[in-house]
Amino acid sequence: MAPTPHQAKTAKAKLIAGGKQPKARIARYLKKTEPQLVEGAKISLLLKGIRCSDSMATVLKDMRSVQSPHSKMLLKNNVIVP
């Protein structure tokens, strides 16, 4: 169970100010959420609607091929338009 945003904020402020150490649960949460040197790849979701032009479709396909394992291309083939 993660600490509440208020608990995390006050624990981080106390840690910076040199106060007492946070509880073990909050310390684990702060360690997990701190900035990392190398972060994991983000997953991108590419949406192609029915009004997408051919040039934009090729751009989406190129982006999909560049980000190959970390992207998903979704196609909307329904002709229903709001």
mmCIF file of C-alpha atoms in Angstrom:
data_model
loop_
_atom_site.group_PDB
_atom_site.id
_atom_site.type_symbol
_atom_site.label_atom_id
_atom_site.label_comp_id
_atom_site.label_asym_id
_atom_site.label_seq_id
_atom_site.Cartn_x
_atom_site.Cartn_y
_atom_site.Cartn_z
ATOM 1 C CA MET A 1 0.000 0.000 0.000
ATOM 2 C CA ALA A 2 1.533 3.291 -1.105
ATOM 3 C CA PRO A 3 1.576 6.245 1.243
ATOM 4 C CA THR A 4 -0.818 9.086 0.663
ATOM 5 C CA PRO A 5 0.473 12.041 -1.387
ATOM 6 C CA HIS A 6 0.599 14.122 1.781
ATOM 7 C CA GLN A 7 2.719 11.503 3.593
ATOM 8 C CA ALA A 8 5.125 11.226 0.670
ATOM 9 C CA LYS A 9 5.450 15.013 0.374
ATOM 10 C CA THR A 10 6.118 15.575 4.071
ATOM 11 C CA ALA A 11 8.570 12.653 4.228
ATOM 12 C CA LYS A 12 10.478 14.013 1.244
ATOM 13 C CA ALA A 13 10.608 17.476 2.841
ATOM 14 C CA LYS A 14 11.862 16.035 6.141
ATOM 15 C CA LEU A 15 14.514 13.992 4.345
ATOM 16 C CA ILE A 16 15.759 17.074 2.486
ATOM 17 C CA ALA A 17 15.719 19.221 5.651
ATOM 18 C CA GLY A 18 17.767 16.637 7.549
ATOM 19 C CA GLY A 19 15.018 15.595 9.946
ATOM 20 C CA LYS A 20 14.264 12.100 11.159
ATOM 21 C CA GLN A 21 14.182 9.226 8.694
ATOM 22 C CA PRO A 22 10.801 8.304 7.176
ATOM 23 C CA LYS A 23 9.041 5.053 8.013
ATOM 24 C CA ALA A 24 10.133 1.954 6.080
ATOM 25 C CA ARG A 25 7.043 1.896 3.856
ATOM 26 C CA ILE A 26 7.455 5.554 2.900
ATOM 27 C CA ALA A 27 11.219 5.120 2.399
ATOM 28 C CA ARG A 28 10.578 2.252 -0.069
ATOM 29 C CA TYR A 29 8.026 4.390 -1.910
ATOM 30 C CA LEU A 30 10.418 7.361 -2.112
ATOM 31 C CA LYS A 31 13.214 5.135 -3.407
ATOM 32 C CA LYS A 32 10.919 3.678 -6.064
ATOM 33 C CA THR A 33 9.695 7.100 -7.257
ATOM 34 C CA GLU A 34 13.010 8.969 -7.274
ATOM 35 C CA PRO A 35 14.583 9.901 -10.647
ATOM 36 C CA GLN A 36 16.671 7.157 -12.260
ATOM 37 C CA LEU A 37 19.703 7.381 -14.526
ATOM 38 C CA VAL A 38 18.253 4.947 -17.069
ATOM 39 C CA GLU A 39 14.488 4.691 -17.284
ATOM 40 C CA GLY A 40 12.495 2.046 -19.114
ATOM 41 C CA ALA A 41 11.104 2.661 -22.581
ATOM 42 C CA LYS A 42 7.724 4.342 -22.820
ATOM 43 C CA ILE A 43 4.990 2.664 -24.837
ATOM 44 C CA SER A 44 3.349 4.763 -27.544
ATOM 45 C CA LEU A 45 -0.139 4.271 -28.910
ATOM 46 C CA LEU A 46 -0.666 5.372 -32.523
ATOM 47 C CA LEU A 47 -4.258 5.977 -33.613
ATOM 48 C CA LYS A 48 -5.287 6.131 -37.268
ATOM 49 C CA GLY A 49 -8.849 7.298 -37.837
ATOM 50 C CA ILE A 50 -11.007 7.234 -40.951
ATOM 51 C CA ARG A 51 -10.172 10.847 -41.857
ATOM 52 C CA CYS A 52 -6.414 10.305 -41.771
ATOM 53 C CA SER A 53 -4.668 11.301 -45.005
ATOM 54 C CA ASP A 54 -2.304 8.977 -46.859
ATOM 55 C CA SER A 55 0.754 11.049 -45.967
ATOM 56 C CA MET A 56 -0.169 10.999 -42.290
ATOM 57 C CA ALA A 57 -0.761 7.245 -42.492
ATOM 58 C CA THR A 58 2.763 6.741 -43.836
ATOM 59 C CA VAL A 59 4.150 8.910 -41.030
ATOM 60 C CA LEU A 60 2.319 6.762 -38.481
ATOM 61 C CA LYS A 61 3.635 3.580 -40.123
ATOM 62 C CA ASP A 62 7.190 4.955 -40.075
ATOM 63 C CA MET A 63 6.867 5.892 -36.401
ATOM 64 C CA ARG A 64 5.560 2.401 -35.694
ATOM 65 C CA SER A 65 8.531 0.806 -37.457
ATOM 66 C CA VAL A 66 11.052 2.996 -35.607
ATOM 67 C CA GLN A 67 9.536 2.309 -32.180
ATOM 68 C CA SER A 68 8.746 -1.269 -33.128
ATOM 69 C CA PRO A 69 8.623 -3.246 -29.887
ATOM 70 C CA HIS A 70 7.322 -0.331 -27.818
ATOM 71 C CA SER A 71 4.410 0.922 -29.915
ATOM 72 C CA LYS A 72 0.940 -0.211 -30.899
ATOM 73 C CA MET A 73 -0.922 0.874 -34.050
ATOM 74 C CA LEU A 74 -4.691 1.039 -33.767
ATOM 75 C CA LEU A 75 -6.911 1.390 -36.817
ATOM 76 C CA LYS A 76 -10.479 2.619 -36.783
ATOM 77 C CA ASN A 77 -12.393 1.244 -39.738
ATOM 78 C CA ASN A 78 -15.891 2.302 -38.693
ATOM 79 C CA VAL A 79 -17.526 4.937 -40.907
ATOM 80 C CA ILE A 80 -19.509 6.430 -37.993
ATOM 81 C CA VAL A 81 -18.497 10.077 -37.572
ATOM 82 C CA PRO A 82 -19.890 12.320 -34.837
#
